[in-house]
Short mmCIF file of C-alpha atoms in Angstrom, two decimals:
data_model
loop_
_atom_site.label_atom_id
_atom_site.label_comp_id
_atom_site.label_asym_id
_atom_site.label_seq_id
_atom_site.Cartn_x
_atom_site.Cartn_y
_atom_site.Cartn_z
CA UNK A 1 5.64 2.67 22.98
CA UNK A 2 6.61 4.13 19.61
CA UNK A 3 8.78 7.24 19.51
CA UNK A 4 7.24 10.04 17.42
CA UNK A 5 8.81 13.26 16.14
CA UNK A 6 6.65 16.16 14.92
CA UNK A 7 8.10 18.43 12.21
CA UNK A 8 5.82 21.39 11.53
CA UNK A 9 6.42 25.14 11.48
CA UNK A 10 2.84 25.73 12.69
CA UNK A 11 3.02 25.58 16.48
CA UNK A 12 -0.74 25.12 16.83
CA UNK A 13 -0.68 22.02 14.62
CA UNK A 14 2.25 20.63 16.59
CA UNK A 15 0.45 21.24 19.86
CA UNK A 16 -2.73 19.59 18.58
CA UNK A 17 -0.85 16.51 17.37
CA UNK A 18 1.02 16.23 20.64
CA UNK A 19 -2.25 16.46 22.59
CA UNK A 20 -3.98 13.81 20.46
CA UNK A 21 -1.04 11.41 20.67
CA UNK A 22 -0.88 11.75 24.47
CA UNK A 23 -4.63 11.48 25.00
CA UNK A 24 -5.03 8.45 22.74
CA UNK A 25 -1.82 6.86 24.07
CA UNK A 26 -0.48 6.43 20.55
CA UNK A 27 3.16 6.88 21.40
CA UNK A 28 5.78 9.10 22.99
CA UNK A 29 6.45 12.47 21.36
CA UNK A 30 10.21 12.79 21.66
CA UNK A 31 10.33 16.28 20.19
CA UNK A 32 8.75 18.94 18.00
CA UNK A 33 10.71 20.70 15.28
CA UNK A 34 9.62 23.97 13.70
CA UNK A 35 12.89 24.97 11.99
CA UNK A 36 13.10 23.49 8.49
CA UNK A 37 16.88 24.00 8.40
CA UNK A 38 17.37 21.82 11.48
CA UNK A 39 14.73 19.24 10.54
CA UNK A 40 17.01 16.65 8.92
CA UNK A 41 19.56 16.80 11.74
CA UNK A 42 16.80 16.49 14.34
CA UNK A 43 15.34 13.43 12.60
CA UNK A 44 18.78 11.81 12.56
CA UNK A 45 19.41 12.76 16.19
CA UNK A 46 16.15 11.38 17.57
CA UNK A 47 15.87 8.42 15.16
CA UNK A 48 12.12 8.17 15.87
CA UNK A 49 9.95 5.28 14.79
CA UNK A 50 7.51 7.71 13.18
CA UNK A 51 7.87 11.25 11.82
CA UNK A 52 4.79 13.43 11.41
CA UNK A 53 5.91 16.08 8.92
CA UNK A 54 4.21 19.02 7.28
CA UNK A 55 4.17 19.19 3.50
CA UNK A 56 4.93 22.88 3.04
CA UNK A 57 7.63 25.02 4.63
CA UNK A 58 8.73 28.54 3.67
CA UNK A 59 11.79 27.44 1.68
CA UNK A 60 11.40 23.70 1.15
CA UNK A 61 8.85 20.92 1.55
CA UNK A 62 8.42 17.85 3.68
CA UNK A 63 9.22 15.49 0.80
CA UNK A 64 12.69 17.00 0.37
CA UNK A 65 13.32 16.90 4.11
CA UNK A 66 12.30 13.24 4.19
CA UNK A 67 14.43 12.22 1.19
CA UNK A 68 17.48 14.04 2.58
CA UNK A 69 17.00 12.37 5.96
CA UNK A 70 16.59 8.94 4.35
CA UNK A 71 19.68 9.50 2.19
CA UNK A 72 21.65 10.09 5.41
CA UNK A 73 20.39 6.91 7.06
CA UNK A 74 16.99 7.69 8.59
CA UNK A 75 14.79 4.59 8.81
CA UNK A 76 11.69 6.21 10.28
CA UNK A 77 8.20 5.88 8.87
CA UNK A 78 6.92 9.21 7.57
CA UNK A 79 3.37 10.54 7.74
CA UNK A 80 2.75 13.66 5.67
CA UNK A 81 0.48 16.43 6.94
CA UNK A 82 -1.07 18.50 4.17
CA UNK A 83 -3.69 21.19 3.93
CA UNK A 84 -4.02 20.82 0.16
CA UNK A 85 -5.44 17.66 -1.40
CA UNK A 86 -3.34 17.44 -4.56
CA UNK A 87 -3.46 13.99 -6.21
CA UNK A 88 -0.21 14.52 -8.13
CA UNK A 89 1.60 15.67 -5.02
CA UNK A 90 0.32 12.67 -3.08
CA UNK A 91 1.50 10.29 -5.81
CA UNK A 92 4.95 11.87 -5.75
CA UNK A 93 5.10 11.65 -1.96
CA UNK A 94 4.12 7.98 -1.93
CA UNK A 95 6.73 7.29 -4.61
CA UNK A 96 9.44 8.92 -2.50
CA UNK A 97 8.57 6.91 0.60
CA UNK A 98 5.72 8.54 2.52
CA UNK A 99 3.61 5.91 4.30
CA UNK A 100 0.39 7.88 4.83
CA UNK A 101 -1.20 11.28 4.37
CA UNK A 102 -3.30 13.13 6.93
CA UNK A 103 -5.05 16.36 6.07
CA UNK A 104 -5.47 19.66 7.83
CA UNK A 105 -7.42 20.66 9.78
CA UNK A 106 -6.37 17.79 12.02
CA UNK A 107 -9.09 15.20 12.48
CA UNK A 108 -8.64 13.18 15.66
CA UNK A 109 -10.20 10.04 14.19
CA UNK A 110 -8.02 10.22 11.08
CA UNK A 111 -4.75 10.79 12.94
CA UNK A 112 -5.57 7.99 15.37
CA UNK A 113 -6.34 5.53 12.57
CA UNK A 114 -3.26 6.46 10.55
CA UNK A 115 -0.91 6.24 13.53
CA UNK A 116 -2.40 2.89 14.55
CA UNK A 117 -1.79 1.58 11.03
CA UNK A 118 1.83 2.75 11.01
CA UNK A 119 2.39 1.34 14.50
CA UNK A 120 1.12 -2.02 13.27
CA UNK A 121 3.55 -1.85 10.35
CA UNK A 122 6.51 -1.11 12.63
CA UNK A 123 5.54 -3.94 14.97
CA UNK A 124 5.31 -6.35 12.04
CA UNK A 125 8.73 -5.27 10.84
CA UNK A 126 10.30 -5.84 14.24
CA UNK A 127 9.22 -9.47 14.12
CA UNK A 128 11.47 -10.22 11.19
CA UNK A 129 15.03 -11.44 11.46
CA UNK A 130 16.18 -10.06 8.10
CA UNK A 131 19.28 -7.88 8.10
CA UNK A 132 17.48 -4.71 7.10
CA UNK A 133 14.07 -5.76 8.43
CA UNK A 134 11.19 -3.63 7.02
CA UNK A 135 10.40 -6.29 4.49
CA UNK A 136 7.30 -8.39 5.12
CA UNK A 137 4.31 -8.24 7.45
CA UNK A 138 4.27 -11.12 9.91
CA UNK A 139 1.17 -12.61 8.24
CA UNK A 140 3.38 -13.63 5.32
CA UNK A 141 4.80 -16.89 6.56
CA UNK A 142 7.13 -18.65 4.16
CA UNK A 143 5.58 -21.56 2.26
CA UNK A 144 6.00 -24.84 4.12
CA UNK A 145 7.87 -26.45 1.22
CA UNK A 146 10.49 -23.72 1.17
CA UNK A 147 11.08 -21.96 4.47
CA UNK A 148 14.20 -20.25 3.11
CA UNK A 149 12.66 -18.41 0.16
CA UNK A 150 12.77 -15.03 1.88
CA UNK A 151 16.47 -15.42 2.58
CA UNK A 152 17.06 -16.42 -1.04
CA UNK A 153 15.11 -13.41 -2.26
CA UNK A 154 17.08 -11.12 0.04
CA UNK A 155 20.32 -12.46 -1.43
CA UNK A 156 19.08 -11.91 -4.98
CA UNK A 157 18.00 -8.33 -4.26
CA UNK A 158 21.38 -7.70 -2.60
CA UNK A 159 23.18 -9.13 -5.65
CA UNK A 160 21.34 -6.79 -8.01
CA UNK A 161 21.90 -3.78 -5.76
CA UNK A 162 18.43 -2.98 -4.43
CA UNK A 163 18.18 -4.70 -1.06
CA UNK A 164 16.90 -2.19 1.50
CA UNK A 165 16.20 0.68 -0.89
CA UNK A 166 12.80 2.31 -1.34
CA UNK A 167 10.58 -0.15 -3.20
CA UNK A 168 12.36 -3.32 -2.08
CA UNK A 169 9.83 -4.27 0.57
CA UNK A 170 7.02 -3.70 -1.97
CA UNK A 171 8.82 -6.06 -4.36
CA UNK A 172 9.11 -8.73 -1.68
CA UNK A 173 5.41 -8.51 -0.84
CA UNK A 174 4.53 -8.69 -4.54
CA UNK A 175 6.70 -11.79 -5.02
CA UNK A 176 5.14 -13.38 -1.93
CA UNK A 177 1.66 -12.75 -3.32
CA UNK A 178 2.50 -14.21 -6.72
CA UNK A 179 4.26 -17.19 -5.13
CA UNK A 180 1.32 -17.93 -2.83
CA UNK A 181 -1.05 -17.93 -5.80
CA UNK A 182 1.19 -20.39 -7.69
CA UNK A 183 0.70 -18.31 -10.84
CA UNK A 184 3.64 -19.79 -12.71
CA UNK A 185 2.67 -23.36 -11.82
CA UNK A 186 -0.90 -22.93 -13.06
CA UNK A 187 -0.09 -20.53 -15.93
CA UNK A 188 -2.70 -18.08 -14.69
CA UNK A 189 -2.94 -14.63 -16.20
CA UNK A 190 -2.67 -11.78 -13.73
CA UNK A 191 -2.86 -8.01 -13.75
CA UNK A 192 -0.15 -5.89 -12.17
CA UNK A 193 -2.87 -3.59 -10.82
CA UNK A 194 -4.13 -6.50 -8.71
CA UNK A 195 -0.62 -7.11 -7.42
CA UNK A 196 -0.15 -3.46 -6.45
CA UNK A 197 -3.52 -3.44 -4.72
CA UNK A 198 -2.59 -6.52 -2.68
CA UNK A 199 0.77 -4.99 -1.75
CA UNK A 200 -1.09 -1.92 -0.47
CA UNK A 201 -3.48 -4.06 1.54
CA UNK A 202 -0.69 -6.04 3.18
CA UNK A 203 1.53 -3.07 3.99
CA UNK A 204 -0.98 -0.34 4.72
CA UNK A 205 -4.28 -1.98 5.60
CA UNK A 206 -7.49 -2.68 3.74
CA UNK A 207 -7.90 0.77 2.19
CA UNK A 208 -5.70 1.33 -0.87
CA UNK A 209 -6.42 4.57 -2.69
CA UNK A 210 -5.66 5.08 -6.36
CA UNK A 211 -2.88 7.51 -5.43
CA UNK A 212 -1.28 5.03 -3.04
CA UNK A 213 -1.56 2.22 -5.61
CA UNK A 214 0.13 4.45 -8.19
CA UNK A 215 2.82 5.26 -5.63
CA UNK A 216 3.44 1.55 -5.03
CA UNK A 217 3.78 0.97 -8.76
CA UNK A 218 6.27 3.82 -9.10
CA UNK A 219 8.34 2.63 -6.13
CA UNK A 220 8.58 -0.86 -7.60
CA UNK A 221 9.42 0.36 -11.10
CA UNK A 222 12.05 2.75 -9.77
CA UNK A 223 13.70 -0.06 -7.78
CA UNK A 224 13.65 -2.37 -10.81
CA UNK A 225 15.18 0.38 -12.95
CA UNK A 226 17.95 0.78 -10.36
CA UNK A 227 18.56 -2.98 -10.50
CA UNK A 228 18.92 -2.83 -14.28
CA UNK A 229 21.32 0.10 -14.00
CA UNK A 230 23.34 -1.81 -11.38
CA UNK A 231 23.65 -4.84 -13.66
CA UNK A 232 24.48 -2.69 -16.67
CA UNK A 233 27.25 -1.05 -14.66
CA UNK A 234 28.68 -4.43 -13.71
CA UNK A 235 28.45 -5.61 -17.32
CA UNK A 236 30.18 -2.48 -18.57
CA UNK A 237 33.08 -3.09 -16.21
CA UNK A 238 33.26 -6.84 -16.85
CA UNK A 239 31.05 -8.50 -19.46
CA UNK A 240 31.80 -11.88 -17.86
CA UNK A 241 30.86 -10.78 -14.33
CA UNK A 242 29.04 -13.69 -12.63
CA UNK A 243 26.13 -11.61 -11.32
CA UNK A 244 25.71 -9.84 -14.67
CA UNK A 245 25.59 -13.19 -16.49
CA UNK A 246 23.21 -14.70 -13.91
CA UNK A 247 20.59 -11.96 -13.87
CA UNK A 248 20.84 -9.70 -16.93
CA UNK A 249 18.74 -11.95 -19.13
CA UNK A 250 16.84 -13.74 -16.36
CA UNK A 251 15.21 -10.62 -14.91
CA UNK A 252 15.42 -8.24 -17.87
CA UNK A 253 15.30 -8.10 -21.64
CA UNK A 254 19.00 -8.39 -22.46
CA UNK A 255 18.66 -5.93 -25.32
CA UNK A 256 17.38 -3.34 -22.85
CA UNK A 257 20.28 -4.04 -20.48
CA UNK A 258 22.63 -3.41 -23.39
CA UNK A 259 20.77 -0.16 -24.06
CA UNK A 260 21.37 0.83 -20.43
CA UNK A 261 25.05 -0.03 -20.88
CA UNK A 262 25.21 2.26 -23.92
CA UNK A 263 23.64 4.99 -21.79
CA UNK A 264 26.30 4.55 -19.11
CA UNK A 265 28.98 4.68 -21.79
CA UNK A 266 27.59 7.96 -23.13
CA UNK A 267 26.64 6.43 -26.48
CA UNK A 268 22.93 7.27 -26.15
CA UNK A 269 20.62 9.41 -24.05
CA UNK A 270 17.87 6.77 -23.94
CA UNK A 271 17.82 4.39 -20.94
CA UNK A 272 16.88 0.75 -21.22
CA UNK A 273 13.25 -0.13 -20.60
CA UNK A 274 12.08 -2.52 -17.91
CA UNK A 275 9.36 -5.17 -17.89
CA UNK A 276 7.88 -5.56 -14.42
CA UNK A 277 6.22 -8.91 -15.15
CA UNK A 278 9.44 -10.39 -16.54
CA UNK A 279 11.27 -9.19 -13.44
CA UNK A 280 8.75 -10.78 -11.06
CA UNK A 281 8.55 -14.01 -13.03
CA UNK A 282 12.35 -14.24 -13.24
CA UNK A 283 12.56 -13.92 -9.46
CA UNK A 284 9.91 -16.63 -8.99
CA UNK A 285 11.73 -19.02 -11.32
CA UNK A 286 14.99 -18.37 -9.49
CA UNK A 287 13.31 -19.07 -6.13
CA UNK A 288 11.83 -22.41 -7.27
#
């Protein structure tokens, strides 16, 4: 049974969620937190599988609480509770790591469906033997001709400094999708929007809203940007660094990596640009 923590300064909402979870047998509520100041510490103390957290608090918001908790080591899945339906806010929340939104007033059918989806995700993640887990749904078996590709991909993402960060599991699912379709072998054209939609389907179920799809795109791009910054940092310290030489031109436009290096050296205020397709295709070529 999954352990669930409720973080909401509205006691009636907390009571309703606790009632629904118990009645529908969706998990064990290990605690309810109404104090925004204590919220991060309580999340770290309980280490729940799932956190149901309100969007708005008197002096902060649920996104900041979540990001602070994650920065200190929380690995929970977060479900945001919001009374307002703000598309821009939802996109930002998905980008930062929220798994799902539910809206006030609480709808029993909606909360049940969302929790069931997140529970399925956590169960899939627990089936993996990867160091950080939380990478691929169990339906994504490695291709028969290369049962070690996931381990290879993990090593690459670790080398470029993004293994386990927000966006890394979305990257792995995207690479799996492209690899399964043999796009490089058949020289097929593909749209990144289709990739992001498939990532959403695999990680979050059949329904992928435009806001969630945008959030997936932003998570992936942010992770890729961090990888470029990581390589640029290594290249700045040692231009002949093995990892810098191996990946700087394979996964990125080398001119843009040099631009990122100039940024790190304080010679410009413009960061290097990334090319998501080049990054994916470089990973696929490295895995072959």
